[in-house]
Amino acid sequence: MEITEIKTPNWQKKRGSVGEIVTDLDDIEQCLDNIFNIPKGSVALQPNIGSNIIEAIGQKTPNALQIAKTLILQEFANQEPRAEIVSLSYSSNDQGEI
């Protein structure tokens, strides 16, 4: 889709591409991925973008899960109101890695 064909106010450049964009559900998915993977405060002109999920690293599994769950629910709700979290799932290994 070219920029002249955009029919929605919600769109963004497709990550990892040149000249492509995402809209609708793809836009929401990319927004949520950005929130999860960008450290909060690292975007110069948008310091509230991202999350501090790194706070969960190094914690014992139960604590890490609670920290991650709290951050995800809070940051996703604040930064991407078009999405609704209906469930969270995770897996872990014998070393406690989530």
Coordinates of C-alpha atoms in Angstrom, one line a residue:
M1 CA 0.0 0.0 0.0
E2 CA 1.3 3.4 -0.9
I3 CA 0.9 6.5 1.4
T4 CA -1.5 8.0 -1.1
E5 CA -3.9 5.0 -0.6
I6 CA -4.1 5.3 3.2
K7 CA -7.7 5.5 4.4
T8 CA -7.1 5.5 8.2
P9 CA -5.6 7.9 10.6
N10 CA -3.8 5.0 12.4
W11 CA -0.8 3.8 10.5
Q12 CA 3.0 3.7 10.8
K13 CA 6.0 2.7 8.8
K14 CA 6.5 -1.1 8.7
R15 CA 9.5 -2.0 10.8
G16 CA 12.3 -3.4 8.7
S17 CA 11.0 -2.2 5.4
V18 CA 11.5 0.7 3.0
G19 CA 8.4 2.5 1.8
E20 CA 5.9 0.0 3.4
I21 CA 3.3 0.8 6.1
V22 CA 1.0 -1.1 8.4
T23 CA -2.6 -0.3 9.3
D24 CA -5.4 -1.7 11.3
L25 CA -4.6 -4.9 13.2
D26 CA -1.0 -5.0 11.9
D27 CA -0.5 -1.4 13.2
I28 CA -1.8 -2.4 16.7
E29 CA 0.4 -5.5 16.7
Q30 CA 3.5 -3.5 15.8
C31 CA 2.6 -0.9 18.4
L32 CA 2.4 -3.6 21.1
D33 CA 5.6 -5.1 20.0
N34 CA 7.3 -1.7 20.2
I35 CA 6.0 -1.1 23.7
F36 CA 7.3 -4.4 24.8
N37 CA 10.7 -4.2 23.2
I38 CA 11.6 -0.5 23.6
P39 CA 13.1 0.6 26.9
K40 CA 10.9 3.4 28.4
G41 CA 12.6 6.7 28.0
S42 CA 14.8 5.7 25.1
V43 CA 12.8 7.6 22.4
A44 CA 14.1 11.1 22.6
L45 CA 10.9 13.1 21.9
Q46 CA 8.5 10.5 23.3
P47 CA 9.9 9.5 26.7
N48 CA 6.7 7.7 27.7
I49 CA 6.9 5.2 24.8
G50 CA 8.1 1.7 25.7
S51 CA 8.2 -0.3 29.0
N52 CA 10.7 -1.2 31.6
I53 CA 10.3 -4.9 31.2
I54 CA 14.0 -5.2 31.9
E55 CA 13.1 -4.8 35.6
A56 CA 12.0 -8.5 35.5
I57 CA 15.4 -9.7 34.3
G58 CA 17.4 -11.4 37.1
Q59 CA 14.4 -11.9 39.3
K60 CA 13.2 -15.3 40.5
T61 CA 10.5 -16.7 38.2
P62 CA 7.4 -15.8 40.4
N63 CA 8.7 -12.3 40.9
A64 CA 9.7 -11.8 37.3
L65 CA 6.3 -13.0 36.2
Q66 CA 4.5 -10.6 38.5
I67 CA 6.7 -7.7 37.4
A68 CA 6.3 -8.5 33.7
K69 CA 2.5 -9.0 34.0
T70 CA 2.1 -5.7 35.9
L71 CA 4.2 -3.8 33.4
I72 CA 2.6 -5.3 30.3
L73 CA -1.0 -4.7 31.5
Q74 CA -0.2 -1.1 32.6
E75 CA 1.9 0.0 29.6
F76 CA -0.3 -1.7 27.0
A77 CA -3.4 -0.1 28.4
N78 CA -1.8 3.4 28.7
Q79 CA 0.0 3.4 25.3
E80 CA -2.3 1.4 23.1
P81 CA -6.0 1.9 24.0
R82 CA -7.1 0.1 20.8
A83 CA -6.0 -3.2 22.2
E84 CA -7.6 -5.2 25.0
I85 CA -5.6 -7.8 26.9
V86 CA -7.8 -10.8 27.5
S87 CA -5.1 -13.3 28.6
L88 CA -1.4 -13.6 29.1
S89 CA 0.5 -16.8 28.8
Y90 CA 4.1 -17.7 29.3
S91 CA 6.5 -20.7 29.4
S92 CA 9.6 -21.3 31.3
N93 CA 12.4 -23.8 31.3
D94 CA 14.3 -25.8 34.1
Q95 CA 16.8 -22.9 34.4
G96 CA 13.9 -20.5 35.3
E97 CA 14.1 -18.6 32.0
I98 CA 10.7 -17.3 31.0

